[in-house]
mmCIF file of C-alpha atoms in Angstrom:
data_model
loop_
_atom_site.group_PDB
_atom_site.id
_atom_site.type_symbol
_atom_site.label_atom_id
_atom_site.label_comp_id
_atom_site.label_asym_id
_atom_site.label_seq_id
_atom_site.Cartn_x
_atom_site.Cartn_y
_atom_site.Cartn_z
ATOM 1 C CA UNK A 1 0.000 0.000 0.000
ATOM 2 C CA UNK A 2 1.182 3.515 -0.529
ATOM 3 C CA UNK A 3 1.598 5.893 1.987
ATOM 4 C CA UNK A 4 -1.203 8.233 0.394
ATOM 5 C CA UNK A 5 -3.133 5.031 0.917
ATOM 6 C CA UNK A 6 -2.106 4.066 4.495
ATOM 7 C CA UNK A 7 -2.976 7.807 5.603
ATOM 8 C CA UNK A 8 -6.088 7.667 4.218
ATOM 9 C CA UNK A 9 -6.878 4.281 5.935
ATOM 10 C CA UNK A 10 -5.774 5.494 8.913
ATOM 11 C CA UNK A 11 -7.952 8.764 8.741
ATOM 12 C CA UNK A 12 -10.852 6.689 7.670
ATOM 13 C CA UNK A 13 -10.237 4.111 11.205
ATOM 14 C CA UNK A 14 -10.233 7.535 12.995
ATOM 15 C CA UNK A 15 -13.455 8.748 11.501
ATOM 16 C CA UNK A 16 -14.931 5.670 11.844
ATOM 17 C CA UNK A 17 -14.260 5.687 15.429
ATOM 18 C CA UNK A 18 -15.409 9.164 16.145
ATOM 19 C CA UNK A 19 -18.566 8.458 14.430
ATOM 20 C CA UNK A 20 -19.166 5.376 16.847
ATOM 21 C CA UNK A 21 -18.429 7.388 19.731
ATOM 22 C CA UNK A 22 -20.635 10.129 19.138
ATOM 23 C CA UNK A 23 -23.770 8.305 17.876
ATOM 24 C CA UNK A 24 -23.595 5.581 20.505
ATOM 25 C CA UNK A 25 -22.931 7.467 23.639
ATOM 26 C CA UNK A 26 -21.888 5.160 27.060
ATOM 27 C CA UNK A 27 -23.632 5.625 29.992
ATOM 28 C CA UNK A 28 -21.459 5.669 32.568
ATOM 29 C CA UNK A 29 -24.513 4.249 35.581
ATOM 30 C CA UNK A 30 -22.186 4.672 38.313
ATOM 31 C CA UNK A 31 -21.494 8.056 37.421
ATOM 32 C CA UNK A 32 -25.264 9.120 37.456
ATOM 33 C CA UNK A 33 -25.375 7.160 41.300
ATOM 34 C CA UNK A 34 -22.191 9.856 42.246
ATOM 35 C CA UNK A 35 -24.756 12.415 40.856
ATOM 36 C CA UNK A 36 -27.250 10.927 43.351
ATOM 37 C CA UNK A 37 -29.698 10.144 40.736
ATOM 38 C CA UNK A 38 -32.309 7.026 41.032
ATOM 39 C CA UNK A 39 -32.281 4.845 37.888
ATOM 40 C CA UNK A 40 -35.360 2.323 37.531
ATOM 41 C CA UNK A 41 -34.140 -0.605 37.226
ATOM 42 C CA UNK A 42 -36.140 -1.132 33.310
ATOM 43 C CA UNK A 43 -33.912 1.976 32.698
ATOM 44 C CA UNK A 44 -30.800 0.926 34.091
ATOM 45 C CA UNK A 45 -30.881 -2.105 32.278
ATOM 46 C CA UNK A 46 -32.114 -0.458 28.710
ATOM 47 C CA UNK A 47 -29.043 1.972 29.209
ATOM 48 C CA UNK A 48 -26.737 -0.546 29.793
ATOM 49 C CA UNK A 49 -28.230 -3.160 26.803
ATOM 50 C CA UNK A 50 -28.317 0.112 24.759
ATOM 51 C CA UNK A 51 -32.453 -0.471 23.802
ATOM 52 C CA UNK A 52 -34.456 2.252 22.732
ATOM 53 C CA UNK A 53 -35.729 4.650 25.569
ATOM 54 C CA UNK A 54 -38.207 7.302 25.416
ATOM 55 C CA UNK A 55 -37.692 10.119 28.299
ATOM 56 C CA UNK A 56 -41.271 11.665 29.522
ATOM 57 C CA UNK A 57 -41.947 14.747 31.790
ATOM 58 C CA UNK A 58 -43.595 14.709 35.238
ATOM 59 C CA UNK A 59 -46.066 18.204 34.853
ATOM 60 C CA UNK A 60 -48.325 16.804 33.001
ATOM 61 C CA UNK A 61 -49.091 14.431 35.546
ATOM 62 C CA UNK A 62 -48.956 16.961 38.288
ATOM 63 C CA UNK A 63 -50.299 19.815 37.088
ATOM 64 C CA UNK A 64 -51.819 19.231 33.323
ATOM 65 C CA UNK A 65 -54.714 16.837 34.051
ATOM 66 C CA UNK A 66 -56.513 15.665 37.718
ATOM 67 C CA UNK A 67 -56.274 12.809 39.230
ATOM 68 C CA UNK A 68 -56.807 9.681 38.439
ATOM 69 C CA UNK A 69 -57.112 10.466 34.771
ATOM 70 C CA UNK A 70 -53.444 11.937 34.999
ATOM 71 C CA UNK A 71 -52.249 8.127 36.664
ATOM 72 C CA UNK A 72 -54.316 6.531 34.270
ATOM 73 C CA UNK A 73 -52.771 8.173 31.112
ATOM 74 C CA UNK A 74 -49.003 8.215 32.650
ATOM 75 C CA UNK A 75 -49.495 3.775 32.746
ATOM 76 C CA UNK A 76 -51.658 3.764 29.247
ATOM 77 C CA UNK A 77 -48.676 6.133 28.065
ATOM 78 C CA UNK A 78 -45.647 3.813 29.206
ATOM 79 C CA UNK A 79 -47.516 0.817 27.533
ATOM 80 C CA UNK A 80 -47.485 2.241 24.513
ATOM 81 C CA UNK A 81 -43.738 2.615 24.440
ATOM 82 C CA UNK A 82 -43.714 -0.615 25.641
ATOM 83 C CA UNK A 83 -46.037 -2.463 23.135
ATOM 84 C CA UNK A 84 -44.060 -0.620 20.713
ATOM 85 C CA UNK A 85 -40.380 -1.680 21.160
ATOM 86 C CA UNK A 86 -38.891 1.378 23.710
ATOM 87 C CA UNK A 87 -38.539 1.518 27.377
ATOM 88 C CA UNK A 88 -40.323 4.468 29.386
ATOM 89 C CA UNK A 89 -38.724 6.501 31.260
ATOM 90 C CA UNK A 90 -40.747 9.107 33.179
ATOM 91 C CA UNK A 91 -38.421 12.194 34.824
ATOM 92 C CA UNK A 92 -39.286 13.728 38.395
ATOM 93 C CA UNK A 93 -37.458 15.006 41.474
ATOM 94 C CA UNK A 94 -38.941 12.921 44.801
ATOM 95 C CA UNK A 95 -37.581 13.522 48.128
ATOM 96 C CA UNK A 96 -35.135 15.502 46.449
ATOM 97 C CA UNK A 97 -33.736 12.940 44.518
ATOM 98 C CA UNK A 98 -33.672 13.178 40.921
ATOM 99 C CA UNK A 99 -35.329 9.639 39.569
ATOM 100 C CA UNK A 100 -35.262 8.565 35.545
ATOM 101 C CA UNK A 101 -37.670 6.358 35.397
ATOM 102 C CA UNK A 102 -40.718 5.670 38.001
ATOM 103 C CA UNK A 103 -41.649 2.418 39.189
ATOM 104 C CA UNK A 104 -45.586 2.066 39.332
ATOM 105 C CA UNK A 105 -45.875 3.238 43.441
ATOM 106 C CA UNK A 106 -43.938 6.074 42.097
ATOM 107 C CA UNK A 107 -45.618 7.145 39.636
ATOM 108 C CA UNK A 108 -48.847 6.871 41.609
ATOM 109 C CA UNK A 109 -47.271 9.063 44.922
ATOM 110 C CA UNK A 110 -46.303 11.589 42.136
ATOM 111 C CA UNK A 111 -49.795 11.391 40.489
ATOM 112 C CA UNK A 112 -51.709 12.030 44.196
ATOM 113 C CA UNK A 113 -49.323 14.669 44.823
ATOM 114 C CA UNK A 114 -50.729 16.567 41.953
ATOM 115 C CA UNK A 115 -50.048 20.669 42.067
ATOM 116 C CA UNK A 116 -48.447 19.867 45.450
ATOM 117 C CA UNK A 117 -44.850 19.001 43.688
ATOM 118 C CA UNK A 118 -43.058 22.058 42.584
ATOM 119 C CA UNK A 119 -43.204 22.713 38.960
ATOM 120 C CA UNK A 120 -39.684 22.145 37.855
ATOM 121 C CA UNK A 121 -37.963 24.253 35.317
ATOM 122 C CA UNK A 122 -33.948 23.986 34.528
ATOM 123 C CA UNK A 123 -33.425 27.014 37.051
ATOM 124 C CA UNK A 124 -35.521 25.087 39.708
ATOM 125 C CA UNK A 125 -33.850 21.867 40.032
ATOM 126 C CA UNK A 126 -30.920 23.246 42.703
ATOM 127 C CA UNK A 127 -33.013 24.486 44.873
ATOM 128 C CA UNK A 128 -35.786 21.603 44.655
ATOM 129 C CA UNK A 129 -32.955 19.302 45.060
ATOM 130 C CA UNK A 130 -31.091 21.096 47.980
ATOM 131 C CA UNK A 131 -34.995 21.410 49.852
ATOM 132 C CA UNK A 132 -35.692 17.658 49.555
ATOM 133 C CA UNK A 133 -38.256 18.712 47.908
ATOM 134 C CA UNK A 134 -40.828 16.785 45.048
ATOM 135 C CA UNK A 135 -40.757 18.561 41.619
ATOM 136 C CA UNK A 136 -43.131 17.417 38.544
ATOM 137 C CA UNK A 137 -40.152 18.669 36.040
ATOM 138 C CA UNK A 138 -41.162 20.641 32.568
ATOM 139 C CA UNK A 139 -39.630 20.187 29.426
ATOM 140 C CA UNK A 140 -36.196 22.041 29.851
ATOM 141 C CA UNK A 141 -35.766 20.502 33.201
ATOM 142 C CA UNK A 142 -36.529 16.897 31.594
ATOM 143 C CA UNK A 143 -34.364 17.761 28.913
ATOM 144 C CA UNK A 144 -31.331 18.517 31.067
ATOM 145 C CA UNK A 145 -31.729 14.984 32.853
ATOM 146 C CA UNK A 146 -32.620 12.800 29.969
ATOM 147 C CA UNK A 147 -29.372 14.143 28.417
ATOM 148 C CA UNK A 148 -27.324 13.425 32.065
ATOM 149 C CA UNK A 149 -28.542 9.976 30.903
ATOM 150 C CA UNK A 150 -27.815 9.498 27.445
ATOM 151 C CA UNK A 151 -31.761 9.490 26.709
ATOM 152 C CA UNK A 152 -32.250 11.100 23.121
ATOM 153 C CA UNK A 153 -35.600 11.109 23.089
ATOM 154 C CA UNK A 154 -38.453 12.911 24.596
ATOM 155 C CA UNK A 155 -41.966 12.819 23.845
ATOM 156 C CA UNK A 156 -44.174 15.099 25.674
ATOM 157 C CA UNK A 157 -47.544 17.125 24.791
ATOM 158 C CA UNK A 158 -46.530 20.715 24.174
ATOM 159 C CA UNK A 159 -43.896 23.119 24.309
ATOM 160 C CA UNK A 160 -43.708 26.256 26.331
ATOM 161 C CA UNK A 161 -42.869 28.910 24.423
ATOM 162 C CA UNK A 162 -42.824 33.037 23.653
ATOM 163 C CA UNK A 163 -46.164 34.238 25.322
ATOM 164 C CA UNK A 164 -48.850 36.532 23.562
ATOM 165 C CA UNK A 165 -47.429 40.227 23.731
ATOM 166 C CA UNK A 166 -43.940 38.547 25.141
ATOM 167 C CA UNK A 167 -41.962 41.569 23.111
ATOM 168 C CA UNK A 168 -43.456 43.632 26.169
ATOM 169 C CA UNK A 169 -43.280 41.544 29.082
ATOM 170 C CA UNK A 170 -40.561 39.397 28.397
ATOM 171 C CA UNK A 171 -41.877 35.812 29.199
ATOM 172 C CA UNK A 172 -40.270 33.525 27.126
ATOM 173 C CA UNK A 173 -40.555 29.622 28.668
ATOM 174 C CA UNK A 174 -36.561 28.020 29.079
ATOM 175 C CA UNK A 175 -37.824 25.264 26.980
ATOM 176 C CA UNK A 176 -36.480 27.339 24.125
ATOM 177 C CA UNK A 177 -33.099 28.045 25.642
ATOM 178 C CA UNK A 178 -32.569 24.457 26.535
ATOM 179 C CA UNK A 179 -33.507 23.492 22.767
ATOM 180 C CA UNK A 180 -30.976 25.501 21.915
ATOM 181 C CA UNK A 181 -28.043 23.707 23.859
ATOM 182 C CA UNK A 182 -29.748 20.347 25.056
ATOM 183 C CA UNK A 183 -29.344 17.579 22.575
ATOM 184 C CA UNK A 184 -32.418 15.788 23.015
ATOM 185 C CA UNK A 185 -34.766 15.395 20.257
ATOM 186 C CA UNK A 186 -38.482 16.604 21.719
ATOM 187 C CA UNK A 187 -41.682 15.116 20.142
ATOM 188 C CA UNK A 188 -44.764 16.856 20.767
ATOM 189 C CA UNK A 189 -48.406 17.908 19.429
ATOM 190 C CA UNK A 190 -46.162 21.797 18.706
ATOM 191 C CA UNK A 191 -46.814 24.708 20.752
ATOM 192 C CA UNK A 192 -49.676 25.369 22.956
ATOM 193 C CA UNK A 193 -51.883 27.619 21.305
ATOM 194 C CA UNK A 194 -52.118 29.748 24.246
ATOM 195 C CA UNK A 195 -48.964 31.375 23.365
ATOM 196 C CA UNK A 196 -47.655 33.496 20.057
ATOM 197 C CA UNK A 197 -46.676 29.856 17.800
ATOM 198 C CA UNK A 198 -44.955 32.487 14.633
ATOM 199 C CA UNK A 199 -43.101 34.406 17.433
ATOM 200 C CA UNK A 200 -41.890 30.878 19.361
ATOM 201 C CA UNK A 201 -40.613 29.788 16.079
ATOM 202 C CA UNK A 202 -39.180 32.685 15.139
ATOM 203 C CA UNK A 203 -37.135 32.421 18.697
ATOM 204 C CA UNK A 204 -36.196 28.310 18.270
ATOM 205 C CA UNK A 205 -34.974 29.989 14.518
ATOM 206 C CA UNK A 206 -32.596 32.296 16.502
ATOM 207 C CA UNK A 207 -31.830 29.705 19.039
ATOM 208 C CA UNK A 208 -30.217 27.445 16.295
ATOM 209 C CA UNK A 209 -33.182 24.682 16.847
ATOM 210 C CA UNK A 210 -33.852 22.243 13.906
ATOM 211 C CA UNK A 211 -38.116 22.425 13.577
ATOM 212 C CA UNK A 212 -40.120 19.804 11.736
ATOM 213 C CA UNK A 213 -43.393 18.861 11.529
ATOM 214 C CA UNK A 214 -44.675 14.593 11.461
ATOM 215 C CA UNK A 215 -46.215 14.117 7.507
ATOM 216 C CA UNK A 216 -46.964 17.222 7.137
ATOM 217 C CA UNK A 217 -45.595 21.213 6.259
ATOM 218 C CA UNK A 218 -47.677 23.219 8.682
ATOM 219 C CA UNK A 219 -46.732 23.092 12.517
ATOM 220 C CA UNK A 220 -49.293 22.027 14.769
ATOM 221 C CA UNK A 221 -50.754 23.707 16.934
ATOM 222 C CA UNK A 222 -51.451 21.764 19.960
ATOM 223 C CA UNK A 223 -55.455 21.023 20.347
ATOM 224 C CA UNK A 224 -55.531 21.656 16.596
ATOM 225 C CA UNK A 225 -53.369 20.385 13.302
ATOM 226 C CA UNK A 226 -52.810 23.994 11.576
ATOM 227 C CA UNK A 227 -51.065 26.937 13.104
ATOM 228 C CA UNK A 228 -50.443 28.585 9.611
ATOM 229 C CA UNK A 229 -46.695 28.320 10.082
ATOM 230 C CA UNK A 230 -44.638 26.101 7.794
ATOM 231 C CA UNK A 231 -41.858 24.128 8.444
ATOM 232 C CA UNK A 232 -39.964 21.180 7.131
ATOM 233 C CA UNK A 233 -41.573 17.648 7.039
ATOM 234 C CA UNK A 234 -40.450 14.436 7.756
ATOM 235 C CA UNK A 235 -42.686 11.494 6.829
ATOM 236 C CA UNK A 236 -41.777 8.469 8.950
ATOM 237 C CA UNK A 237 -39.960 7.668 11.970
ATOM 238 C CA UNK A 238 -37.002 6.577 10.431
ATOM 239 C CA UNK A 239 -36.440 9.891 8.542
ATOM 240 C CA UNK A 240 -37.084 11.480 12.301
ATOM 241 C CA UNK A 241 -34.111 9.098 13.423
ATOM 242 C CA UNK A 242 -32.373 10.120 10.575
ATOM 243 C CA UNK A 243 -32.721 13.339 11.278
ATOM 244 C CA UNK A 244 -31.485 12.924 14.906
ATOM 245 C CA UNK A 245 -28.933 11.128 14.088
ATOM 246 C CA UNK A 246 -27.391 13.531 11.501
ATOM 247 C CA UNK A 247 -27.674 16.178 14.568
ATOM 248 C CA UNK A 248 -25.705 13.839 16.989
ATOM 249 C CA UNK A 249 -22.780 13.252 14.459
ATOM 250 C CA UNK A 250 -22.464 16.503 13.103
ATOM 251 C CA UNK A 251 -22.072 17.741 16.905
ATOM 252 C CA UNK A 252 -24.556 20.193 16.600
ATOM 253 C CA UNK A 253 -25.794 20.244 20.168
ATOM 254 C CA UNK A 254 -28.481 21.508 19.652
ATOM 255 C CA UNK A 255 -31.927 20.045 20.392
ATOM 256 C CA UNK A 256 -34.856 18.644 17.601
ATOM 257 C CA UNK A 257 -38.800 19.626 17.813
ATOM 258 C CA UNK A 258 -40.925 17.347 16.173
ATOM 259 C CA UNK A 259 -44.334 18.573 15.815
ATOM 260 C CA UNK A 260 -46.982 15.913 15.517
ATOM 261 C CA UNK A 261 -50.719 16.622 14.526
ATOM 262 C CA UNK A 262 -53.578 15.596 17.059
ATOM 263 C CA UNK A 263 -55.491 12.723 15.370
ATOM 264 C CA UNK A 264 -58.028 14.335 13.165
ATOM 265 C CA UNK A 265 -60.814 12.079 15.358
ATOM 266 C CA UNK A 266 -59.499 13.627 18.422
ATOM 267 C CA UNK A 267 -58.963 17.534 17.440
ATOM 268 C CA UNK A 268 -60.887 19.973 19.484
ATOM 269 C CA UNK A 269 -63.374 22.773 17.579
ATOM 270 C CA UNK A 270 -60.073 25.457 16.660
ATOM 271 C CA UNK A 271 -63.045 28.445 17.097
ATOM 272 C CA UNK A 272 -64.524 27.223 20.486
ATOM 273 C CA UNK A 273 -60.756 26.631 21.697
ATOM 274 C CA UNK A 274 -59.576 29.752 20.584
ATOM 275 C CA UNK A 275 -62.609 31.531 22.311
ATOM 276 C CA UNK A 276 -61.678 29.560 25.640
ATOM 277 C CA UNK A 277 -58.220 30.510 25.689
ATOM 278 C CA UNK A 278 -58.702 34.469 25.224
ATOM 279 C CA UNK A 279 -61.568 34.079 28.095
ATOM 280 C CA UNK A 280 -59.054 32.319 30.398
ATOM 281 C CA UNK A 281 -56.152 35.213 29.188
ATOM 282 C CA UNK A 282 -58.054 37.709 30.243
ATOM 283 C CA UNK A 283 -58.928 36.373 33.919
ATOM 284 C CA UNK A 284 -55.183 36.103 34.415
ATOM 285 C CA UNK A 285 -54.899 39.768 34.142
ATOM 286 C CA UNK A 286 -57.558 40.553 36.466
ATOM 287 C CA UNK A 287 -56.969 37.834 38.781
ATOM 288 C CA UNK A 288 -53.126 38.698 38.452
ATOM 289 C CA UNK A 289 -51.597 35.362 37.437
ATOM 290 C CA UNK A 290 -48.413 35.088 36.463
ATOM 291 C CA UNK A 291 -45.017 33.468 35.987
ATOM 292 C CA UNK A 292 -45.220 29.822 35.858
ATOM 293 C CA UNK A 293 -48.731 29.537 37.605
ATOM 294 C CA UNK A 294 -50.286 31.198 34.154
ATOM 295 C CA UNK A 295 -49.991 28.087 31.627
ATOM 296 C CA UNK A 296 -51.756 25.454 34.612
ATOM 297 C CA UNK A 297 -54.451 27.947 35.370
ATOM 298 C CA UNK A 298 -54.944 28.354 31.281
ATOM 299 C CA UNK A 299 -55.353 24.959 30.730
ATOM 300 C CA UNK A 300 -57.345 24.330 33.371
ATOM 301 C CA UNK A 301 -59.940 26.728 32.379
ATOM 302 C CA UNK A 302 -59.790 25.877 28.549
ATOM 303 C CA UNK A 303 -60.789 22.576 29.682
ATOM 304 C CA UNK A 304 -63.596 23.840 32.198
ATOM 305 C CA UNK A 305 -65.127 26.282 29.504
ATOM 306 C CA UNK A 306 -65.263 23.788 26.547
ATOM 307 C CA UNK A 307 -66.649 21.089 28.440
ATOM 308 C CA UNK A 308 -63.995 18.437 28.862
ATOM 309 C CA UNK A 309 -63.105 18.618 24.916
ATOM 310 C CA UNK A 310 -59.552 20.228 25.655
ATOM 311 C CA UNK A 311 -58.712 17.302 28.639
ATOM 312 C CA UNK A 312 -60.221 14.490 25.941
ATOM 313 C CA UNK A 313 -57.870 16.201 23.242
ATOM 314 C CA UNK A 314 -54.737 16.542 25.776
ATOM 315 C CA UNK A 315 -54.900 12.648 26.154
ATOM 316 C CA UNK A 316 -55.800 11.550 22.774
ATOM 317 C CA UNK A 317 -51.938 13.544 21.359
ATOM 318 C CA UNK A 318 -49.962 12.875 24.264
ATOM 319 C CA UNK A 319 -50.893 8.664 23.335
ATOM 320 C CA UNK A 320 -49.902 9.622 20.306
ATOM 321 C CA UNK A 321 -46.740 11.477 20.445
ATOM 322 C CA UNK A 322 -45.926 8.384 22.400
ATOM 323 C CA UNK A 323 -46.656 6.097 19.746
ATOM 324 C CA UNK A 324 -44.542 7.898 17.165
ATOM 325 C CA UNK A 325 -41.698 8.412 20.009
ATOM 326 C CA UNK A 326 -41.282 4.554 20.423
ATOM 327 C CA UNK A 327 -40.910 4.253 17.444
ATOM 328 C CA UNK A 328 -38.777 7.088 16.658
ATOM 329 C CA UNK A 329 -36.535 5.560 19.383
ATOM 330 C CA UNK A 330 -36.391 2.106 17.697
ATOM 331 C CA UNK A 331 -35.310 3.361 14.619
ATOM 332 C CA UNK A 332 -33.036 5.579 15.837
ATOM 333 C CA UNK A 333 -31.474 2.116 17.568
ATOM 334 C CA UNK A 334 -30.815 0.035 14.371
ATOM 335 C CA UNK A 335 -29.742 2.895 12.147
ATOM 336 C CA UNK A 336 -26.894 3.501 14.984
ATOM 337 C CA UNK A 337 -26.172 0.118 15.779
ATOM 338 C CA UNK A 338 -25.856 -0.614 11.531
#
């Protein structure tokens, strides 16, 4: 062989290796037990075989639906990842202890608990930590421990995002931010429509996020398939693993949002929703919500002025985003391990 040809070889082995090492990350579980995190042991093992696993959040079941129906979806959730080739791994602070992945007494306490555990952004976890303190973690703070453990993929409902008339009052939800910097691919029903969807995309644009929408150009919009705003489309889950895994190589490190329609069957009335959400706005003002109690108390009301639609809805795409997440995840398994 020449030596041309033996550099090249050797630059190819190189390549080669770098490419395993960043696609295939290794878990290192006793360094997540110095962190004083709680692995399930489903998850523990699944990290350590290398299966699929699809991260969830905790608010949802704390402080997006009531109890039971918030139990009741969390187990109907986790078998769908189940019956569909991943491993479930639901994210919450108990006791002050961070936990990936709840066993089923768990995820019950956590359920009962409801609005009682703190809601737990990326700025909160310190201090909910330090208390000994429960926290039903949102999507930035989910995203920050799924990547701790080499999770890459998160399926939740919605995003936060840029509220309505946020270029006056500033609130902008750190789920952005942590898209921006967290490489965790997120896979949800798009942005609640509660907030300003053309500004939050305009923001995850400046943040550097990669935004695509599940067989489909228009971003969803939550309780409703259209938002008006186009994106890029994928059409299957292994073009979403594709996707992902194209990010992971090229060392982006930067996170994914997959927007997913709600099930036509299952999409709320976009007029009566629309009228709910203003109604609920405007008692915020005069009731003088704010900060991270405004989305809950939104939601809450949307679902109390249309009747139960909203809830129905809020189930029907979070089963859904689940479905498409496991299998997201398996995909995203073979085309690494090829």
């Amino acid at each position: 062989m020449s030596e041309d040809g033996t550099k090249f070889g050797r630059a190819a082995s190189r390549l080669a290796s770098i490419r395993t090492h960043v696609s295939q990350p290794i878990v290192d579980i006793n360094k997540l037990d110095k962190l004083n995190f709680k692995i399930a042991p489903l998850v523990q093992h699944a990290l350590a075989e290398g299966l699929p696993i699809v991260a969830f959040e905790s608010t949802i079941i704390s402080h997006g639906m009531p109890y039971p129906q918030n139990l009741e979806t969390a187990k109907e959730v986790e078998t769908i990842v189940k019956d569909n080739g991943a491993v479930p791994a639901t994210i919450a602070i108990l006791n002050g202890v961070p936990h990936i992945g709840l066993t089923a007494l768990e995820l019950e306490e956590l359920a009962k608990l409801g609005p009682k555990s703190l809601k737990t952004a990326r700025r909160d976890i310190a201090y909910v930590v330090a208390m000994g303190a429960n926290g039903a973690t949102t999507v930035s703070a989910t995203m920050f421990f799924a990547a701790k453990a080499g999770i890459r993929i998160f399926v939740t409902g919605g995003i936060g995002g840029v509220h309505r008339h946020g270029e006056t009052t500033m609130d902008v939800s750190s789920d952005l931010t942590e898209l921006g910097k967290t490489q965790v691919a997120v896979i949800c029903a798009g942005v609640k429509s509660i907030l300003d969807i053309p500004r939050t995309l305009e923001y995850l644009e400046t943040q550097g996020v990669a935004v695509v929408a599940y067989k489909t150009e228009e971003f969803p919009a939550f309780f409703t398939q259209k938002s008006g705003c186009k994106v890029s489309c994928v059409n299957s889950p292994k073009e979403c693993a594709k996707l992902i895994d194209a990010s992971i190589k090229l060392g982006l490190g930067s996170g994914i949002l997959i927007g997913v329609p709600i099930p036509e069957t299952s999409e709320a009335s976009g007029d009566s929703v629309e009228l709910a959400i203003q109604t609920a706005l405007s008692e915020t003002v005069v009731k003088g919500i704010n900060g991270n109690a405004v989305t809950p108390y939104i939601l809450l009301r949307v679902n109390e002025l249309t009747k139960g639609a909203s809830l129905a809805s809020n189930i029907a795409l979070i089963k859904n985003n689940a479905l498409v997440g496991a299998k997201v995840a398996a995909c995203l398994m073979k085309l690494q391990d090829s």
